[in-house]
Amino acid sequence: MAISSRARPYLLVLCLVLVVTGVVVARLPHDRQAAPTTTGPTTPPVVGAEGGDGAGDAYYPRDGNTGYDVTRYDVAITYDPATRRLDGVATITARATAGLTRFNLDLYRLEVTGVTVRDLPAGFRQEGEHELVITPRAPLADGEEFTTTVRYGGEPTVVGERALGSSGWQVSRGGGAFAAGEPHSATTWYPANDTPRDKAEFALTARVPEGWSVVSNGVEEREPVTADGWTSFRWAAREPMATYLTTVAIDRWTIERSTLPDGTPVVDAYAPGAESAREHQRRLPEILDFLAGRFGPYPFGAAGGIFLADDIGFSLETQTRPVYAGWASLDTVVHENAHQWFGDLVSVESWSDICLNECIASYAEWLWDEAKDGADLDALYRDTVAQVADRDAYWERELYDMGRGNEFRGVYDKGKLAVHALRRQVGDADFDRVLKDWIAEHRGGNASWPEFEAHVERVSGQDLDAFFAAWFRGTAIPADEHLYPGSLRR
């Protein structure tokens, strides 16, 4: 994710105001329990294990669920921009990781009208604003692969995030809609196990009124089909992804198709008013080639971008096809595509590990400037440090385990400095190995920041506990030995 430069100062000011005034910030909707309960067909109680209603993330304890592992989502939606009504059928293939009499999915403020498990009607109820509790007709065996189908509908909405503002389903300037946001967005338009720890394949069939078009992740599996005034689109991504990296975008797109030199299909979609973004996106093959040289081969079977005319506060690394705000720059395109490796291919274990995504994607912008424009990064680093050296508020932002709601406060600017200092601490050769070996060792999975620290120490052969404590856990400007390592030393 990249945040608008206009938004970044407000994040810092907001956090300072909350601390100084003692204002208590309301919990996110994912923690609320006051909404009424709705109930589907009842099922007699049976004895056995029940899936949990949280995957264990300390910041968002009720996000995600336990008891099963999703392998594939196949979502079908119908959306009418005129009424803003969405109707959906989600087919979810999963494997039970315990014997289950009950399990949960996450779905935000949409009404469920029917659920089947193993093609048989199942009991269900909706609790709070996002818990869908499902009771199959017969218990699921440990290790059993099963399919759940959920029918649902309503007017999708946004999730209010303390750090970033509105995430999830948003109506676009041109009257269409798009889904994007972090850490939440997917469950505003389909039921899911909403945790980065459960990555799965994703396919979407989307039906919209004729004249509108739909772009999503992955590749187009077939040509659009129009009948009775409606057009149906089909997209599929075969490489597993975290739920927040899925997207759907509905507009009157100008779509451009091309291929990378290796034949990978590229689909770029420009909303009316966003056509100027072409000047940045035309360099996508060059950008991906450069990033592959730093991180390893491009990891997915599709590429491209979704360019909004909306001036939202962030762009997002939705897998294979990032979503770009109207203000996106060339650096933003570099940043979001760096996430295809750091964030998408290798995803965070917990949201406290977000520096793995954002610090490194932000530093990729500097690597690009160094390689393409001859930027002197040591000079840029020293100049930046000189500008912020006496700003306590700049340094007090932790880059690891920063606390819920603070995930994006320091990772874009302080994180960039920290990664450059790390590069100078271990040297260019080991830094290159750190990045490539990390991706190779964790591809397709999840990892944590402490694991990354241990990885850097193994590759470099250095004891870096004090360095990491000063830069990534510290709340003050690092001591000179950590602030000016290697070629940065005065």
GROMACS .gro file of C-alpha atoms in nm:
model
  490
    1MET     CA    1   0.000   0.000   0.000
    2ALA     CA    2   0.112   0.353  -0.071
    3ILE     CA    3  -0.045   0.648   0.111
    4SER     CA    4  -0.099   0.989  -0.041
    5SER     CA    5   0.173   1.229   0.066
    6ARG     CA    6  -0.107   1.462   0.172
    7ALA     CA    7  -0.246   1.200   0.408
    8ARG     CA    8   0.077   1.108   0.586
    9PRO     CA    9   0.111   1.418   0.805
   10TYR     CA   10  -0.247   1.377   0.921
   11LEU     CA   11  -0.181   1.023   1.042
   12LEU     CA   12   0.099   1.150   1.265
   13VAL     CA   13  -0.101   1.451   1.389
   14LEU     CA   14  -0.404   1.233   1.464
   15CYS     CA   15  -0.203   0.995   1.678
   16LEU     CA   16  -0.041   1.285   1.869
   17VAL     CA   17  -0.378   1.449   1.932
   18LEU     CA   18  -0.524   1.128   2.067
   19VAL     CA   19  -0.235   1.082   2.305
   20VAL     CA   20  -0.230   1.442   2.427
   21THR     CA   21  -0.604   1.480   2.474
   22GLY     CA   22  -0.673   1.133   2.606
   23VAL     CA   23  -0.949   1.080   2.351
   24VAL     CA   24  -1.064   0.721   2.347
   25VAL     CA   25  -1.098   0.587   1.994
   26ALA     CA   26  -1.390   0.354   1.939
   27ARG     CA   27  -1.307   0.000   1.845
   28LEU     CA   28  -1.338  -0.096   1.482
   29PRO     CA   29  -1.665  -0.250   1.370
   30HIS     CA   30  -1.503  -0.595   1.373
   31ASP     CA   31  -1.519  -0.588   1.753
   32ARG     CA   32  -1.876  -0.473   1.794
   33GLN     CA   33  -2.137  -0.715   1.922
   34ALA     CA   34  -2.454  -0.509   1.943
   35ALA     CA   35  -2.608  -0.577   1.600
   36PRO     CA   36  -2.918  -0.799   1.593
   37THR     CA   37  -2.889  -1.168   1.524
   38THR     CA   38  -3.047  -1.334   1.220
   39THR     CA   39  -3.110  -1.707   1.208
   40GLY     CA   40  -3.145  -1.957   0.926
   41PRO     CA   41  -3.260  -2.321   0.932
   42THR     CA   42  -3.198  -2.480   1.271
   43THR     CA   43  -2.982  -2.790   1.319
   44PRO     CA   44  -2.999  -3.017   1.626
   45PRO     CA   45  -2.691  -2.974   1.849
   46VAL     CA   46  -2.417  -3.233   1.816
   47VAL     CA   47  -2.111  -3.301   2.027
   48GLY     CA   48  -1.773  -3.204   1.881
   49ALA     CA   49  -1.528  -2.920   1.816
   50GLU     CA   50  -1.633  -2.571   1.716
   51GLY     CA   51  -1.425  -2.345   1.494
   52GLY     CA   52  -1.307  -2.026   1.661
   53ASP     CA   53  -1.419  -1.677   1.561
   54GLY     CA   54  -1.067  -1.532   1.541
   55ALA     CA   55  -0.738  -1.638   1.382
   56GLY     CA   56  -0.516  -1.510   1.662
   57ASP     CA   57  -0.388  -1.174   1.543
   58ALA     CA   58  -0.328  -0.961   1.854
   59TYR     CA   59  -0.441  -0.640   1.682
   60TYR     CA   60  -0.760  -0.779   1.527
   61PRO     CA   61  -0.844  -1.081   1.744
   62ARG     CA   62  -1.182  -1.150   1.584
   63ASP     CA   63  -1.058  -1.132   1.224
   64GLY     CA   64  -1.047  -1.467   1.054
   65ASN     CA   65  -1.147  -1.801   1.198
   66THR     CA   66  -0.998  -2.135   1.297
   67GLY     CA   67  -1.087  -2.496   1.229
   68TYR     CA   68  -1.039  -2.499   0.852
   69ASP     CA   69  -0.812  -2.387   0.570
   70VAL     CA   70  -0.965  -2.233   0.258
   71THR     CA   71  -0.819  -2.352  -0.072
   72ARG     CA   72  -1.044  -2.165  -0.315
   73TYR     CA   73  -1.309  -1.893  -0.335
   74ASP     CA   74  -1.544  -1.887  -0.634
   75VAL     CA   75  -1.759  -1.576  -0.604
   76ALA     CA   76  -2.049  -1.475  -0.829
   77ILE     CA   77  -2.203  -1.130  -0.788
   78THR     CA   78  -2.464  -0.919  -0.960
   79TYR     CA   79  -2.431  -0.545  -0.904
   80ASP     CA   80  -2.646  -0.261  -1.030
   81PRO     CA   81  -2.477   0.080  -1.000
   82ALA     CA   82  -2.817   0.251  -1.025
   83THR     CA   83  -2.950   0.090  -0.706
   84ARG     CA   84  -2.614   0.000  -0.545
   85ARG     CA   85  -2.758  -0.343  -0.473
   86LEU     CA   86  -2.527  -0.645  -0.470
   87ASP     CA   87  -2.646  -1.007  -0.474
   88GLY     CA   88  -2.391  -1.281  -0.439
   89VAL     CA   89  -2.328  -1.653  -0.424
   90ALA     CA   90  -1.992  -1.755  -0.280
   91THR     CA   91  -1.867  -2.111  -0.310
   92ILE     CA   92  -1.585  -2.178  -0.066
   93THR     CA   93  -1.374  -2.493  -0.082
   94ALA     CA   94  -1.186  -2.570   0.237
   95ARG     CA   95  -1.021  -2.848   0.437
   96ALA     CA   96  -1.116  -2.904   0.800
   97THR     CA   97  -0.817  -2.886   1.035
   98ALA     CA   98  -1.021  -3.036   1.320
   99GLY     CA   99  -1.342  -3.231   1.359
  100LEU     CA  100  -1.603  -2.955   1.336
  101THR     CA  101  -1.965  -2.929   1.441
  102ARG     CA  102  -1.963  -2.555   1.370
  103PHE     CA  103  -1.744  -2.298   1.197
  104ASN     CA  104  -1.743  -1.927   1.113
  105LEU     CA  105  -1.695  -1.703   0.812
  106ASP     CA  106  -1.661  -1.323   0.807
  107LEU     CA  107  -1.914  -1.110   0.616
  108TYR     CA  108  -1.963  -0.741   0.687
  109ARG     CA  109  -2.319  -0.602   0.702
  110LEU     CA  110  -2.467  -0.806   0.417
  111GLU     CA  111  -2.766  -1.032   0.476
  112VAL     CA  112  -2.730  -1.407   0.433
  113THR     CA  113  -3.034  -1.585   0.292
  114GLY     CA  114  -2.909  -1.942   0.263
  115VAL     CA  115  -2.611  -2.170   0.334
  116THR     CA  116  -2.527  -2.521   0.221
  117VAL     CA  117  -2.240  -2.743   0.334
  118ARG     CA  118  -2.165  -3.052   0.123
  119ASP     CA  119  -2.462  -2.942  -0.094
  120LEU     CA  120  -2.699  -2.988   0.202
  121PRO     CA  121  -2.884  -2.704   0.379
  122ALA     CA  122  -2.695  -2.591   0.688
  123GLY     CA  123  -2.793  -2.393   0.995
  124PHE     CA  124  -2.659  -2.040   1.014
  125ARG     CA  125  -2.684  -1.721   1.211
  126GLN     CA  126  -2.522  -1.378   1.183
  127GLU     CA  127  -2.367  -1.227   1.494
  128GLY     CA  128  -2.249  -0.870   1.535
  129GLU     CA  129  -2.142  -0.696   1.217
  130HIS     CA  130  -1.929  -0.964   1.055
  131GLU     CA  131  -1.960  -1.312   1.206
  132LEU     CA  132  -2.147  -1.579   1.007
  133VAL     CA  133  -2.180  -1.892   1.223
  134ILE     CA  134  -2.253  -2.209   1.024
  135THR     CA  135  -2.369  -2.547   1.156
  136PRO     CA  136  -2.348  -2.827   0.897
  137ARG     CA  137  -2.608  -3.101   0.901
  138ALA     CA  138  -2.343  -3.354   1.005
  139PRO     CA  139  -2.003  -3.287   1.166
  140LEU     CA  140  -1.698  -3.239   0.946
  141ALA     CA  141  -1.413  -3.485   0.993
  142ASP     CA  142  -1.059  -3.367   1.059
  143GLY     CA  143  -0.886  -3.341   0.719
  144GLU     CA  144  -1.211  -3.352   0.520
  145GLU     CA  145  -1.235  -3.131   0.213
  146PHE     CA  146  -1.576  -2.966   0.198
  147THR     CA  147  -1.762  -2.700   0.005
  148THR     CA  148  -1.975  -2.425   0.156
  149THR     CA  149  -2.210  -2.212  -0.053
  150VAL     CA  150  -2.343  -1.884   0.087
  151ARG     CA  151  -2.620  -1.675  -0.070
  152TYR     CA  152  -2.628  -1.314   0.043
  153GLY     CA  153  -2.713  -0.959  -0.062
  154GLY     CA  154  -2.760  -0.597   0.029
  155GLU     CA  155  -2.588  -0.265  -0.022
  156PRO     CA  156  -2.214  -0.304   0.040
  157THR     CA  157  -2.046  -0.041   0.250
  158VAL     CA  158  -1.709   0.065   0.385
  159VAL     CA  159  -1.522  -0.025   0.701
  160GLY     CA  160  -1.395   0.275   0.895
  161GLU     CA  161  -1.026   0.226   0.970
  162ARG     CA  162  -0.855   0.437   1.235
  163ALA     CA  163  -0.533   0.463   1.035
  164LEU     CA  164  -0.647   0.492   0.674
  165GLY     CA  165  -1.005   0.606   0.668
  166SER     CA  166  -1.253   0.421   0.445
  167SER     CA  167  -1.172   0.072   0.320
  168GLY     CA  168  -1.383  -0.189   0.147
  169TRP     CA  169  -1.662  -0.134  -0.105
  170GLN     CA  170  -1.665   0.223  -0.232
  171VAL     CA  171  -1.875   0.398  -0.496
  172SER     CA  172  -1.649   0.557  -0.756
  173ARG     CA  173  -1.665   0.909  -0.893
  174GLY     CA  174  -1.816   0.783  -1.218
  175GLY     CA  175  -2.094   0.592  -1.045
  176GLY     CA  176  -1.935   0.248  -1.051
  177ALA     CA  177  -1.771   0.080  -0.754
  178PHE     CA  178  -1.445  -0.077  -0.638
  179ALA     CA  179  -1.326  -0.279  -0.340
  180ALA     CA  180  -0.991  -0.200  -0.182
  181GLY     CA  181  -0.847  -0.152   0.164
  182GLU     CA  182  -0.612  -0.281   0.430
  183PRO     CA  183  -0.640  -0.462   0.665
  184HIS     CA  184  -1.009  -0.508   0.574
  185SER     CA  185  -1.199  -0.495   0.246
  186ALA     CA  186  -1.289  -0.841   0.114
  187THR     CA  187  -1.572  -0.914   0.354
  188THR     CA  188  -1.763  -0.602   0.254
  189TRP     CA  189  -1.858  -0.790  -0.065
  190TYR     CA  190  -1.814  -1.166  -0.008
  191PRO     CA  191  -1.786  -1.409   0.288
  192ALA     CA  192  -1.429  -1.516   0.367
  193ASN     CA  193  -1.185  -1.631   0.629
  194ASP     CA  194  -1.053  -1.278   0.665
  195THR     CA  195  -0.694  -1.325   0.775
  196PRO     CA  196  -0.369  -1.306   0.573
  197ARG     CA  197  -0.277  -1.641   0.729
  198ASP     CA  198  -0.531  -1.825   0.514
  199LYS     CA  199  -0.436  -1.764   0.151
  200ALA     CA  200  -0.647  -1.919  -0.124
  201GLU     CA  201  -0.714  -1.918  -0.497
  202PHE     CA  202  -0.979  -1.673  -0.609
  203ALA     CA  203  -1.223  -1.660  -0.899
  204LEU     CA  204  -1.496  -1.406  -0.974
  205THR     CA  205  -1.797  -1.400  -1.202
  206ALA     CA  206  -1.948  -1.051  -1.202
  207ARG     CA  207  -2.271  -0.950  -1.377
  208VAL     CA  208  -2.337  -0.579  -1.438
  209PRO     CA  209  -2.572  -0.376  -1.660
  210GLU     CA  210  -2.465  -0.353  -2.023
  211GLY     CA  211  -2.225  -0.062  -2.075
  212TRP     CA  212  -2.037  -0.124  -1.751
  213SER     CA  213  -1.735  -0.353  -1.726
  214VAL     CA  214  -1.553  -0.541  -1.451
  215VAL     CA  215  -1.183  -0.591  -1.371
  216SER     CA  216  -1.044  -0.818  -1.102
  217ASN     CA  217  -0.739  -1.025  -1.013
  218GLY     CA  218  -0.566  -1.275  -1.239
  219VAL     CA  219  -0.662  -1.358  -1.596
  220GLU     CA  220  -0.979  -1.332  -1.800
  221GLU     CA  221  -1.107  -1.689  -1.829
  222ARG     CA  222  -1.351  -1.609  -2.107
  223GLU     CA  223  -1.486  -1.328  -2.317
  224PRO     CA  224  -1.766  -1.118  -2.158
  225VAL     CA  225  -2.116  -1.248  -2.229
  226THR     CA  226  -2.408  -1.004  -2.282
  227ALA     CA  227  -2.775  -1.105  -2.262
  228ASP     CA  228  -3.098  -0.934  -2.162
  229GLY     CA  229  -2.923  -0.604  -2.089
  230TRP     CA  230  -2.659  -0.751  -1.859
  231THR     CA  231  -2.294  -0.843  -1.918
  232SER     CA  232  -2.107  -1.116  -1.731
  233PHE     CA  233  -1.729  -1.114  -1.675
  234ARG     CA  234  -1.509  -1.397  -1.548
  235TRP     CA  235  -1.169  -1.356  -1.376
  236ALA     CA  236  -0.951  -1.612  -1.199
  237ALA     CA  237  -0.626  -1.606  -1.003
  238ARG     CA  238  -0.469  -1.949  -0.952
  239GLU     CA  239  -0.193  -1.839  -0.715
  240PRO     CA  240  -0.319  -1.823  -0.354
  241MET     CA  241  -0.366  -1.478  -0.206
  242ALA     CA  242  -0.469  -1.311   0.118
  243THR     CA  243  -0.829  -1.195   0.121
  244TYR     CA  244  -0.748  -0.821   0.143
  245LEU     CA  245  -0.555  -0.855  -0.184
  246THR     CA  246  -0.866  -0.953  -0.381
  247THR     CA  247  -1.053  -0.682  -0.567
  248VAL     CA  248  -1.339  -0.603  -0.798
  249ALA     CA  249  -1.368  -0.277  -0.992
  250ILE     CA  250  -1.677  -0.175  -1.189
  251ASP     CA  251  -1.669   0.124  -1.422
  252ARG     CA  252  -1.677   0.228  -1.786
  253TRP     CA  253  -1.316   0.121  -1.824
  254THR     CA  254  -1.079   0.180  -2.109
  255ILE     CA  255  -0.895  -0.152  -2.110
  256GLU     CA  256  -0.555  -0.207  -2.268
  257ARG     CA  257  -0.409  -0.554  -2.309
  258SER     CA  258  -0.046  -0.645  -2.371
  259THR     CA  259   0.212  -0.901  -2.261
  260LEU     CA  260   0.542  -0.897  -2.077
  261PRO     CA  261   0.848  -1.022  -2.272
  262ASP     CA  262   0.793  -1.372  -2.130
  263GLY     CA  263   0.431  -1.379  -2.246
  264THR     CA  264   0.266  -1.297  -1.913
  265PRO     CA  265  -0.067  -1.123  -1.992
  266VAL     CA  266  -0.102  -0.761  -1.882
  267VAL     CA  267  -0.442  -0.594  -1.837
  268ASP     CA  268  -0.456  -0.223  -1.757
  269ALA     CA  269  -0.789  -0.053  -1.683
  270TYR     CA  270  -0.834   0.325  -1.684
  271ALA     CA  271  -1.142   0.492  -1.543
  272PRO     CA  272  -1.276   0.799  -1.727
  273GLY     CA  273  -1.049   1.081  -1.616
  274ALA     CA  274  -0.753   0.857  -1.526
  275GLU     CA  275  -0.599   0.828  -1.872
  276SER     CA  276  -0.292   1.035  -1.778
  277ALA     CA  277  -0.169   0.742  -1.568
  278ARG     CA  278  -0.062   0.570  -1.891
  279GLU     CA  279   0.268   0.762  -1.884
  280HIS     CA  280   0.365   0.573  -1.567
  281GLN     CA  281   0.210   0.235  -1.643
  282ARG     CA  282   0.377   0.208  -1.985
  283ARG     CA  283   0.699   0.145  -1.790
  284LEU     CA  284   0.552  -0.159  -1.612
  285PRO     CA  285   0.763  -0.415  -1.807
  286GLU     CA  286   1.077  -0.217  -1.719
  287ILE     CA  287   0.968  -0.191  -1.354
  288LEU     CA  288   0.894  -0.562  -1.319
  289ASP     CA  289   1.222  -0.653  -1.487
  290PHE     CA  290   1.410  -0.426  -1.245
  291LEU     CA  291   1.230  -0.567  -0.940
  292ALA     CA  292   1.288  -0.923  -1.059
  293GLY     CA  293   1.658  -0.845  -1.064
  294ARG     CA  294   1.640  -0.744  -0.696
  295PHE     CA  295   1.389  -0.996  -0.562
  296GLY     CA  296   1.374  -1.292  -0.802
  297PRO     CA  297   1.144  -1.379  -1.096
  298TYR     CA  298   0.803  -1.213  -1.117
  299PRO     CA  299   0.587  -1.455  -0.919
  300PHE     CA  300   0.244  -1.447  -1.085
  301GLY     CA  301   0.076  -1.542  -1.410
  302ALA     CA  302  -0.077  -1.201  -1.476
  303ALA     CA  303   0.006  -0.833  -1.428
  304GLY     CA  304  -0.139  -0.488  -1.485
  305GLY     CA  305  -0.317  -0.212  -1.297
  306ILE     CA  306  -0.655  -0.059  -1.213
  307PHE     CA  307  -0.641   0.322  -1.234
  308LEU     CA  308  -0.914   0.514  -1.056
  309ALA     CA  309  -1.008   0.875  -1.112
  310ASP     CA  310  -1.096   0.890  -0.741
  311ASP     CA  311  -0.860   1.078  -0.511
  312ILE     CA  312  -0.874   0.824  -0.227
  313GLY     CA  313  -0.604   0.826   0.039
  314PHE     CA  314  -0.413   0.517  -0.073
  315SER     CA  315  -0.317   0.287  -0.357
  316LEU     CA  316  -0.317  -0.086  -0.285
  317GLU     CA  317  -0.115  -0.388  -0.401
  318THR     CA  318  -0.415  -0.603  -0.497
  319GLN     CA  319  -0.251  -0.920  -0.627
  320THR     CA  320  -0.149  -0.919  -0.996
  321ARG     CA  321  -0.334  -0.591  -1.056
  322PRO     CA  322  -0.279  -0.305  -0.809
  323VAL     CA  323  -0.550  -0.044  -0.755
  324TYR     CA  324  -0.418   0.311  -0.799
  325ALA     CA  325  -0.566   0.633  -0.664
  326GLY     CA  326  -0.596   0.935  -0.892
  327TRP     CA  327  -0.278   1.089  -0.747
  328ALA     CA  328  -0.055   0.785  -0.816
  329SER     CA  329   0.296   0.860  -0.946
  330LEU     CA  330   0.570   0.651  -1.106
  331ASP     CA  331   0.707   0.584  -0.756
  332THR     CA  332   0.363   0.451  -0.661
  333VAL     CA  333   0.372   0.204  -0.949
  334VAL     CA  334   0.717   0.087  -0.837
  335HIS     CA  335   0.596   0.061  -0.477
  336GLU     CA  336   0.281  -0.141  -0.546
  337ASN     CA  337   0.461  -0.379  -0.778
  338ALA     CA  338   0.738  -0.435  -0.523
  339HIS     CA  339   0.454  -0.559  -0.303
  340GLN     CA  340   0.388  -0.840  -0.548
  341TRP     CA  341   0.691  -1.000  -0.384
  342PHE     CA  342   0.689  -0.840  -0.038
  343GLY     CA  343   0.329  -0.860   0.083
  344ASP     CA  344   0.160  -1.071  -0.184
  345LEU     CA  345   0.389  -1.365  -0.258
  346VAL     CA  346   0.522  -1.355   0.099
  347SER     CA  347   0.252  -1.223   0.331
  348VAL     CA  348   0.260  -1.107   0.690
  349GLU     CA  349   0.195  -1.353   0.970
  350SER     CA  350   0.036  -1.075   1.178
  351TRP     CA  351  -0.038  -0.707   1.118
  352SER     CA  352   0.241  -0.614   1.359
  353ASP     CA  353   0.477  -0.742   1.087
  354ILE     CA  354   0.364  -0.483   0.830
  355CYS     CA  355   0.716  -0.340   0.792
  356LEU     CA  356   0.796  -0.654   0.592
  357ASN     CA  357   0.558  -0.518   0.331
  358GLU     CA  358   0.578  -0.142   0.355
  359CYS     CA  359   0.936  -0.067   0.463
  360ILE     CA  360   1.079  -0.275   0.181
  361ALA     CA  361   0.831  -0.162  -0.086
  362SER     CA  362   0.906   0.198   0.014
  363TYR     CA  363   1.279   0.134  -0.012
  364ALA     CA  364   1.223  -0.017  -0.358
  365GLU     CA  365   1.137   0.338  -0.469
  366TRP     CA  366   1.487   0.447  -0.364
  367LEU     CA  367   1.644   0.145  -0.534
  368TRP     CA  368   1.464   0.244  -0.856
  369ASP     CA  369   1.580   0.606  -0.829
  370GLU     CA  370   1.936   0.488  -0.769
  371ALA     CA  371   1.936   0.253  -1.068
  372LYS     CA  372   1.742   0.465  -1.317
  373ASP     CA  373   1.827   0.823  -1.219
  374GLY     CA  374   2.165   0.783  -1.052
  375ALA     CA  375   2.037   0.900  -0.714
  376ASP     CA  376   2.302   0.916  -0.440
  377LEU     CA  377   2.114   0.734  -0.166
  378ASP     CA  378   2.376   0.800   0.099
  379ALA     CA  379   2.345   1.174   0.037
  380LEU     CA  380   1.965   1.150   0.031
  381TYR     CA  381   1.974   0.955   0.357
  382ARG     CA  382   2.200   1.206   0.533
  383ASP     CA  383   1.993   1.501   0.411
  384THR     CA  384   1.674   1.338   0.533
  385VAL     CA  385   1.819   1.255   0.873
  386ALA     CA  386   1.943   1.614   0.908
  387GLN     CA  387   1.594   1.745   0.838
  388VAL     CA  388   1.423   1.525   1.099
  389ALA     CA  389   1.700   1.471   1.355
  390ASP     CA  390   1.537   1.691   1.621
  391ARG     CA  391   1.178   1.584   1.554
  392ASP     CA  392   1.094   1.346   1.836
  393ALA     CA  393   0.756   1.269   1.682
  394TYR     CA  394   0.931   1.134   1.372
  395TRP     CA  395   1.148   0.888   1.565
  396GLU     CA  396   0.898   0.773   1.825
  397ARG     CA  397   0.705   0.568   1.568
  398GLU     CA  398   0.793   0.201   1.605
  399LEU     CA  399   0.835  -0.003   1.287
  400TYR     CA  400   0.762  -0.340   1.447
  401ASP     CA  401   0.477  -0.414   1.687
  402MET     CA  402   0.363  -0.055   1.668
  403GLY     CA  403   0.015  -0.118   1.806
  404ARG     CA  404  -0.325  -0.145   1.648
  405GLY     CA  405  -0.417   0.159   1.443
  406ASN     CA  406  -0.052   0.265   1.412
  407GLU     CA  407   0.051   0.019   1.142
  408PHE     CA  408   0.107   0.282   0.874
  409ARG     CA  409   0.249   0.572   1.078
  410GLY     CA  410   0.622   0.522   1.020
  411VAL     CA  411   0.675   0.251   0.764
  412TYR     CA  412   0.682   0.477   0.457
  413ASP     CA  413   0.942   0.735   0.561
  414LYS     CA  414   1.124   0.618   0.873
  415GLY     CA  415   1.104   0.265   0.731
  416LYS     CA  416   1.286   0.375   0.416
  417LEU     CA  417   1.573   0.518   0.624
  418ALA     CA  418   1.587   0.204   0.837
  419VAL     CA  419   1.620  -0.028   0.538
  420HIS     CA  420   1.896   0.187   0.387
  421ALA     CA  421   2.083   0.181   0.719
  422LEU     CA  422   2.043  -0.198   0.723
  423ARG     CA  423   2.182  -0.221   0.372
  424ARG     CA  424   2.489  -0.020   0.474
  425GLN     CA  425   2.525  -0.226   0.793
  426VAL     CA  426   2.541  -0.563   0.613
  427GLY     CA  427   2.688  -0.447   0.279
  428ASP     CA  428   2.545  -0.465  -0.072
  429ALA     CA  429   2.627  -0.830  -0.143
  430ASP     CA  430   2.460  -0.961   0.173
  431PHE     CA  431   2.169  -0.718   0.136
  432ASP     CA  432   2.102  -0.857  -0.211
  433ARG     CA  433   2.111  -1.212  -0.073
  434VAL     CA  434   1.883  -1.115   0.215
  435LEU     CA  435   1.606  -1.003  -0.022
  436LYS     CA  436   1.631  -1.281  -0.279
  437ASP     CA  437   1.675  -1.565  -0.030
  438TRP     CA  438   1.388  -1.441   0.186
  439ILE     CA  439   1.149  -1.453  -0.108
  440ALA     CA  440   1.277  -1.794  -0.222
  441GLU     CA  441   1.246  -1.945   0.125
  442HIS     CA  442   0.897  -1.813   0.205
  443ARG     CA  443   0.729  -1.792  -0.136
  444GLY     CA  444   0.356  -1.856  -0.122
  445GLY     CA  445   0.348  -1.841   0.258
  446ASN     CA  446   0.349  -1.611   0.559
  447ALA     CA  447   0.633  -1.484   0.773
  448SER     CA  448   0.702  -1.252   1.065
  449TRP     CA  449   0.938  -0.963   1.129
  450PRO     CA  450   1.135  -1.152   1.398
  451GLU     CA  451   1.193  -1.427   1.140
  452PHE     CA  452   1.326  -1.163   0.901
  453GLU     CA  453   1.566  -1.032   1.164
  454ALA     CA  454   1.698  -1.384   1.222
  455HIS     CA  455   1.730  -1.432   0.846
  456VAL     CA  456   1.940  -1.115   0.810
  457GLU     CA  457   2.168  -1.227   1.092
  458ARG     CA  458   2.219  -1.569   0.930
  459VAL     CA  459   2.300  -1.422   0.591
  460SER     CA  460   2.532  -1.149   0.723
  461GLY     CA  461   2.690  -1.343   1.006
  462GLN     CA  462   2.640  -1.037   1.230
  463ASP     CA  463   2.476  -0.995   1.568
  464LEU     CA  464   2.225  -0.724   1.485
  465ASP     CA  465   2.009  -0.726   1.798
  466ALA     CA  466   2.114  -0.375   1.898
  467PHE     CA  467   2.070  -0.243   1.544
  468PHE     CA  468   1.718  -0.385   1.510
  469ALA     CA  469   1.625  -0.265   1.858
  470ALA     CA  470   1.738   0.089   1.775
  471TRP     CA  471   1.572   0.115   1.435
  472PHE     CA  472   1.266  -0.108   1.436
  473ARG     CA  473   1.162  -0.124   1.802
  474GLY     CA  474   1.304   0.206   1.920
  475THR     CA  475   1.119   0.530   1.987
  476ALA     CA  476   1.414   0.769   1.964
  477ILE     CA  477   1.675   0.860   1.705
  478PRO     CA  478   1.928   0.571   1.688
  479ALA     CA  479   2.274   0.619   1.834
  480ASP     CA  480   2.540   0.721   1.582
  481GLU     CA  481   2.680   0.368   1.550
  482HIS     CA  482   2.342   0.254   1.413
  483LEU     CA  483   2.247   0.581   1.245
  484TYR     CA  484   2.563   0.596   1.032
  485PRO     CA  485   2.685   0.241   0.959
  486GLY     CA  486   2.918   0.143   0.674
  487SER     CA  487   2.955   0.409   0.403
  488LEU     CA  488   2.722   0.638   0.598
  489ARG     CA  489   2.979   0.673   0.877
  490ARG     CA  490   3.119   1.025   0.905
   0.00000   0.00000   0.00000
